[in-house]
Coordinates of C-alpha atoms in Angstrom, one line a residue:
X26 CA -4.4 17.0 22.3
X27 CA -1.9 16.0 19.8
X28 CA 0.6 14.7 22.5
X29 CA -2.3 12.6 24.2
X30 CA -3.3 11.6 20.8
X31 CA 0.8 10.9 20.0
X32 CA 1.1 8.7 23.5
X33 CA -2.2 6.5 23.3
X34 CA -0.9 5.6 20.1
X35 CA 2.2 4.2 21.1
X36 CA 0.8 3.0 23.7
X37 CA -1.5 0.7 21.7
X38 CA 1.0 -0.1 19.4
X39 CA 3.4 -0.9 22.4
X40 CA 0.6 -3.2 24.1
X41 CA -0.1 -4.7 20.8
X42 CA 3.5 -5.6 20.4
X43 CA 3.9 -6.9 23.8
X44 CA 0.7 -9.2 23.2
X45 CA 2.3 -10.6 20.2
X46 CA 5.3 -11.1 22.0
X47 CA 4.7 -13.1 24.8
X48 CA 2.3 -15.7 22.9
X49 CA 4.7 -17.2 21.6
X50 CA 8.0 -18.8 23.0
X51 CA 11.4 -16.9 21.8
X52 CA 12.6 -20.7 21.1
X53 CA 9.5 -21.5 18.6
X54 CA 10.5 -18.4 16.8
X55 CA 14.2 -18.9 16.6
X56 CA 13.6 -22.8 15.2
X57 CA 10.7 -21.3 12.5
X58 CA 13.0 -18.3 11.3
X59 CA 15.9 -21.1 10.9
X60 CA 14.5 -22.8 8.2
X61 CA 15.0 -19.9 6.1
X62 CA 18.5 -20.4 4.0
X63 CA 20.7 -17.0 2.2
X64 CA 19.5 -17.8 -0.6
X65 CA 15.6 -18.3 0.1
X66 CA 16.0 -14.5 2.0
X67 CA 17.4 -13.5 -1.5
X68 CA 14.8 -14.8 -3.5
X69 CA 12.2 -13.4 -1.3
X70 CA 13.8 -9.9 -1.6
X71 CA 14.3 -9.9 -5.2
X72 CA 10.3 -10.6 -5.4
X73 CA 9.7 -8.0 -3.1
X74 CA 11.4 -5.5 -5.1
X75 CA 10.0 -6.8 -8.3
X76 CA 6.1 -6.2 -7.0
X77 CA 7.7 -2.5 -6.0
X78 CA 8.4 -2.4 -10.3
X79 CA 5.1 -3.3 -10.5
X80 CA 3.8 -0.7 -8.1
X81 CA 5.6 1.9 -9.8
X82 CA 5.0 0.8 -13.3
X83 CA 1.1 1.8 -13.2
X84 CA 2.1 5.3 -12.0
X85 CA 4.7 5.5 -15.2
X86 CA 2.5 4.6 -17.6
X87 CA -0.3 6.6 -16.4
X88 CA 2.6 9.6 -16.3
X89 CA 3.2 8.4 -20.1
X90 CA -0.5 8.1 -21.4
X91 CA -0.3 12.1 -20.3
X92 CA 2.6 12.8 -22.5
X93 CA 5.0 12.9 -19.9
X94 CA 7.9 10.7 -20.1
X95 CA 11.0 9.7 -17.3
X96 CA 13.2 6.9 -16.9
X97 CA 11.1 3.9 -15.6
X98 CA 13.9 3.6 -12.6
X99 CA 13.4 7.0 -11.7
X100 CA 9.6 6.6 -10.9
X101 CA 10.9 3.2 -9.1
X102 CA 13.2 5.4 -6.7
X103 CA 10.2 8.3 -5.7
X104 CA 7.7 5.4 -5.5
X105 CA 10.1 3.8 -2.7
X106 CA 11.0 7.2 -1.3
X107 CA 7.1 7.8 -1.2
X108 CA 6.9 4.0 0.7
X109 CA 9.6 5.0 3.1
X110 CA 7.7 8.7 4.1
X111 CA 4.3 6.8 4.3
X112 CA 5.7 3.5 6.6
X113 CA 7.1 6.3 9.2
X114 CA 4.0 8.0 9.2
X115 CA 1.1 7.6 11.4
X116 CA -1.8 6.7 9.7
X117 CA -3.1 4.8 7.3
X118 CA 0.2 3.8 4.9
X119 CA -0.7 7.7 3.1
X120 CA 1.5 10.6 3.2
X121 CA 4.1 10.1 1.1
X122 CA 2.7 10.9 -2.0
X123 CA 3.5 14.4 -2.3
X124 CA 7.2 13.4 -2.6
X125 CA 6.1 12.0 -6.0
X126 CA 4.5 15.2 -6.7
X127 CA 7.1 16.8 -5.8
X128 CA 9.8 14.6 -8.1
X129 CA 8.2 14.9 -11.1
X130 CA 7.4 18.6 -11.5
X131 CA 10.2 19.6 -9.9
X132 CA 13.0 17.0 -11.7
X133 CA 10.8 16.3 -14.4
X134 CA 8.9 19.6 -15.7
X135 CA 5.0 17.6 -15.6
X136 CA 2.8 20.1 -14.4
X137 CA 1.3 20.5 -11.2
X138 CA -2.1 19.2 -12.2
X139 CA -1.1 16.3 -14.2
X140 CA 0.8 15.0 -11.7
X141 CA -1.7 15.4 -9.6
X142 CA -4.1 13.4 -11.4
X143 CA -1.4 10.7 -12.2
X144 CA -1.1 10.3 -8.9
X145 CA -4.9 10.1 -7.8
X146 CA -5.5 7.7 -10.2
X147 CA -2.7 5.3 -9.2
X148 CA -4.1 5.7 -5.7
X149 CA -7.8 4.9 -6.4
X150 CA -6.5 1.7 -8.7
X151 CA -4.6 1.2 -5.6
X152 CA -7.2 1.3 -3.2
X153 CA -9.6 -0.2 -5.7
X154 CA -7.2 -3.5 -5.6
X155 CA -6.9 -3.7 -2.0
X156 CA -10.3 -3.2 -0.6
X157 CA -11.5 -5.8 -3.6
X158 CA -9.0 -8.3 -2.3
X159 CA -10.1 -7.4 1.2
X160 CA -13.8 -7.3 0.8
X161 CA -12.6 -10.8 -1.3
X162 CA -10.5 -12.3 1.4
X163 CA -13.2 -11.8 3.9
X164 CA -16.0 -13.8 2.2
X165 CA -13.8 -16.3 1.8
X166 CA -12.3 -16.3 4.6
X167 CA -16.1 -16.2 6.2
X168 CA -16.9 -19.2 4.9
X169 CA -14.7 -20.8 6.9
X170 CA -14.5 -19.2 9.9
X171 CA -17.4 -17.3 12.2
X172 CA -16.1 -13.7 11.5
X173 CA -18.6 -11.0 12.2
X174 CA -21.3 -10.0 10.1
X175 CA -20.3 -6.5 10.3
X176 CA -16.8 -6.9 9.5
X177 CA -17.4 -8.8 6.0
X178 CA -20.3 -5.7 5.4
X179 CA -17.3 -3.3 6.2
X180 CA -15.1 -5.4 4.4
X181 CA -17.9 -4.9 1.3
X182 CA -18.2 -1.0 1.7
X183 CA -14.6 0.0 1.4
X184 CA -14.3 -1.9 -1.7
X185 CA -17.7 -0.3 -3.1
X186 CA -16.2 3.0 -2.5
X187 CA -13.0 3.6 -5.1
X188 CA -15.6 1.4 -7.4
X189 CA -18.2 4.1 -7.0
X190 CA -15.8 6.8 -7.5
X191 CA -14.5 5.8 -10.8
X192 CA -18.2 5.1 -11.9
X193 CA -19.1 8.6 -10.2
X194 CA -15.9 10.2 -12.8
X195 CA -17.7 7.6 -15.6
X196 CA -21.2 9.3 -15.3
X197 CA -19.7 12.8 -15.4
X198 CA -19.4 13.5 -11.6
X199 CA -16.8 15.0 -9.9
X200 CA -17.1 14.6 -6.1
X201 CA -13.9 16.0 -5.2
X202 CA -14.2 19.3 -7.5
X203 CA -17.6 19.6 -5.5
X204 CA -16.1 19.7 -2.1
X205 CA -12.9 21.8 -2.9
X206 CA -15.5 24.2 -4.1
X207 CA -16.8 24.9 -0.5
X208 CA -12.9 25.6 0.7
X209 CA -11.8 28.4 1.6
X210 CA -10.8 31.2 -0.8
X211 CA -7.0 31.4 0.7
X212 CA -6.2 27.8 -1.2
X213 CA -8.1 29.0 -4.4
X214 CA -4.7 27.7 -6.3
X215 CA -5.2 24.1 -4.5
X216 CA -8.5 24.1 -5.4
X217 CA -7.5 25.0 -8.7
X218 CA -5.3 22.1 -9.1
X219 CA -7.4 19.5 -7.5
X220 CA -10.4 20.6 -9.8
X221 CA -8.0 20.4 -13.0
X222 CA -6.6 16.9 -12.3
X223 CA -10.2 15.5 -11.2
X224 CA -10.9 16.4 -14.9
X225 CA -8.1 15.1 -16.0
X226 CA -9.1 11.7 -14.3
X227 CA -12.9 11.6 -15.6
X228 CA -11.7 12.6 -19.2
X229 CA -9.2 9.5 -19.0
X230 CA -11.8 7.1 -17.8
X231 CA -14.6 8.3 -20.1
X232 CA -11.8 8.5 -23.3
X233 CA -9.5 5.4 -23.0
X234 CA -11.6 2.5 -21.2
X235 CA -9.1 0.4 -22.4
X236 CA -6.3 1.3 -20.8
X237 CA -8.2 2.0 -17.8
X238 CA -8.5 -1.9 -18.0
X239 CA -5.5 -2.7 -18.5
X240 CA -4.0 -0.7 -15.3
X241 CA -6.9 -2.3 -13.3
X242 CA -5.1 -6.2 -15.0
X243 CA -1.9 -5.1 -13.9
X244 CA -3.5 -3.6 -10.3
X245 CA -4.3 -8.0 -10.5
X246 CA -1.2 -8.6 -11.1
X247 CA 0.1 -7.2 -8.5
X248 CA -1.8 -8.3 -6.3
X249 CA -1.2 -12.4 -7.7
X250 CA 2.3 -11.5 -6.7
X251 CA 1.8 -10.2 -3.6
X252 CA 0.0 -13.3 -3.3
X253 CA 2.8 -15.9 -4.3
X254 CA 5.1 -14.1 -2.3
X255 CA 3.1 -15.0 0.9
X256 CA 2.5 -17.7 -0.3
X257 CA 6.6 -18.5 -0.8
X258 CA 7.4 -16.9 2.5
X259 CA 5.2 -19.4 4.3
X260 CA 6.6 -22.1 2.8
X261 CA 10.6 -21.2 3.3
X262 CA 8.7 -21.0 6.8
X263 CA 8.2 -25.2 6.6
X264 CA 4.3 -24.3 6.5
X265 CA 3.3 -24.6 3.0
X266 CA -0.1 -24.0 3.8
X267 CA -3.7 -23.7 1.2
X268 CA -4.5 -20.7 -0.5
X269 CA -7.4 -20.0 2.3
X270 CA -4.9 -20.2 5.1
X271 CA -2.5 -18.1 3.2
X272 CA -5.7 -14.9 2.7
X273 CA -6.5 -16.1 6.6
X274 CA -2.5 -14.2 7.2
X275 CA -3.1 -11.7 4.2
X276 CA -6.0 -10.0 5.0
X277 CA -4.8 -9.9 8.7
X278 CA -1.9 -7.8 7.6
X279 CA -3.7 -5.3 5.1
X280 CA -6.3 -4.7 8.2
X281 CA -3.6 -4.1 10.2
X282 CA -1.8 -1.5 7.8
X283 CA -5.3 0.5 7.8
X284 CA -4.6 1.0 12.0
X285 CA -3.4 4.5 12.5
X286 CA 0.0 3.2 14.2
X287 CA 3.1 3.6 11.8
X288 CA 3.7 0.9 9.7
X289 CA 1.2 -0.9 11.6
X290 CA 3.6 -1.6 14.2
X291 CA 2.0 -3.8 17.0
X292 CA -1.2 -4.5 14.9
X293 CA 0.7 -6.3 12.4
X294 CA 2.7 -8.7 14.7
X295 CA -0.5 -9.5 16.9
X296 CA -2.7 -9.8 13.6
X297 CA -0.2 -12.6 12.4
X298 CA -0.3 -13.9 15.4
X299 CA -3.9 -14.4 16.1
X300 CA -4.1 -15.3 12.3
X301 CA -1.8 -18.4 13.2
X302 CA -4.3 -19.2 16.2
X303 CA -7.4 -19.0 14.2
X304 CA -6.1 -21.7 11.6
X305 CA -4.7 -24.1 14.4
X306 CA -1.1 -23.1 13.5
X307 CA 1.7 -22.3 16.2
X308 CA 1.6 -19.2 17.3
X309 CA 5.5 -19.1 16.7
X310 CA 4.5 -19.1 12.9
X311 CA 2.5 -16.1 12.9
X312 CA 4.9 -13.9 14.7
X313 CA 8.5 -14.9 12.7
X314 CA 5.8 -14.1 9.8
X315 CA 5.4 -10.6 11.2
X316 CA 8.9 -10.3 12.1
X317 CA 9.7 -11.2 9.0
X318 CA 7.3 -8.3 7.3
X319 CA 8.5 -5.7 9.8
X320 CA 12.1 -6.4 8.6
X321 CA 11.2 -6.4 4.9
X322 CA 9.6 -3.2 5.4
X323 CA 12.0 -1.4 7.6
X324 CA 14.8 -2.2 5.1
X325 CA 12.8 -1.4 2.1
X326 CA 11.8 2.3 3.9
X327 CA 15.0 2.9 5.3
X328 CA 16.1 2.7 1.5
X329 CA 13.7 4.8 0.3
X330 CA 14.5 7.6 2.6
X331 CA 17.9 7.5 2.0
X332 CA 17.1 7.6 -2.0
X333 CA 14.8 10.6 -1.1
X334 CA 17.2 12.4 0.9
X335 CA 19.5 11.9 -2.2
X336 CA 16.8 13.4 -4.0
X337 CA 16.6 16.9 -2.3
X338 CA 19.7 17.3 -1.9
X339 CA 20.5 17.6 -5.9
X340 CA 19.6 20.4 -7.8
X341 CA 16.6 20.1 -10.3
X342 CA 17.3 18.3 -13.8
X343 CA 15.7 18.8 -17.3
X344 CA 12.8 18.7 -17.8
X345 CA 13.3 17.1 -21.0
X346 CA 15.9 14.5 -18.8
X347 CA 14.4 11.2 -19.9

């Protein structure tokens, strides 16, 4: 079952990528990608790895507001290392966070659970930002456009759910300390940690509501950069285009990162494409964009792994090394 599984997926992600491919002519995209200069391709990637500062910098601080201090560049290199694992992965851009785990008890001496609970956090911020923006991006976008009912109510229901998990933790719930209960008794030391670090989480958000806000600003943040940077991309692109037609292309690439393919290969391309049809644009636009993204992202996971294969391969440090 998991070879079928293994082959429809690349399949899909194969016929995806073929679709994309043949809409639009290999001229159109040469001529669009030539309007980008060395030094636009530069600026581009130093914003990219500027918003991967910024993804990093709510894990640190949340690893700091615990007591447990490491050199800011240091969560910057597992965060990537964590991108690189998660990009190769099938499935939803997850998997790579036990790397982070990994990093900072091992490396670092934070315990099990805190990290643990660090980690969650950053994730349901995470996931808070994106399905807002999504859920965001589709009413807008709606207004516009004759999407389907459905998907804007979908849209609507992922973002209520991290929303309702942190208001669940709020009230004194623990949802996840609930289920782990019902596992079985061979992973009662799991269970033990997941329960730990869920308190952890609710005693954070009931204790310091202000820095709760303050990570959820700075989840904003990064999500106005991610913003500009489409936005910039566009342009370089010679299609400096409004800020509806620029959530038109962004919400078509998060959707396509939820797919199960790795790195949402195929989805992403076609999405951009299709995105570029809907708004009346050439259809060349919309795939040099998702060439564009797939090279970003291959070298930017590439780098990680090679950082993370630096990372096993030395032996532990202090865990006072800050």
């Amino acid at each position: 079952m998991k070879l079928l599984a293994a082959v429809t997926l690349w399949l899909l992600a194969l016929g995806l990528a073929g679709y994309a491919l043949t809409s639009a002519p290999i001229e159109g995209i040469i001529a669009t990608l030539r309007h980008l200069t060395p030094a636009q391709l530069i600026a581009l990637t130093a914003l990219n790895a500027a918003i991967v500062c910024l993804f990093a910098l709510r894990w640190w601080l949340l690893l700091r507001q615990a007591g447990h201090r490491l050199p800011f560049f240091a969560a910057v290199r597992y965060r990537l290392t964590a991108f690189g694992v998660s990009y190769f992965t099938p499935g939803p851009q997850f998997g790579g966070e036990p790397v982070q785990v990994l990093a900072v008890t091992q490396r670092h001496g934070v315990p099990p659970a805190a990290a643990l609970s660090a980690l969650s956090l950053d994730k349901v911020l995470e996931l808070l930002a994106n399905f807002t923006f999504l859920a965001l991006g589709a009413l807008l976008i709606a207004g516009r456009m004759s999407l389907s009912p459905r998907l804007v109510i979908g849209a609507l229901l992922l973002a209520a759910l991290p929303w309702g998990y942190l208001l669940g933790l709020y009230l004194g719930a623990r949802p996840l300390s609930a289920l782990s209960a019902h596992a079985p008794r061979g992973i009662a030391r799991l269970t033990a940690v997941i329960q730990q670090s869920e308190t952890e989480i609710a005693r954070f958000c009931r204790r310091q509501p202000l820095a709760l806000s303050g990570l959820m600003l700075l989840s904003a943040l990064v999500w106005v950069a991610l913003v500009g940077e489409y936005a910039l991309m566009l342009r370089f692109l010679g299609a400096p285009l409004s800020g509806r037609q620029v959530l038109t292309f962004m919400v078509a690439a998060r959707l396509a990162f939820l797919t199960p393919l790795p790195g949402g290969l195929g989805a992403l391309e076609a999405g951009q494409v299709l995105a570029a049809e809907m708004l009346g644009l050439n259809s060349a636009l919309g795939l040099s964009v998702g060439l564009l993204i797939r090279a970003r992202d291959i070298a930017f996971g590439l780098l990680g792994l090679l950082g993370g294969g630096a990372l096993l391969g030395t032996s532990n440090s202090s865990p006072h090394d800050v």
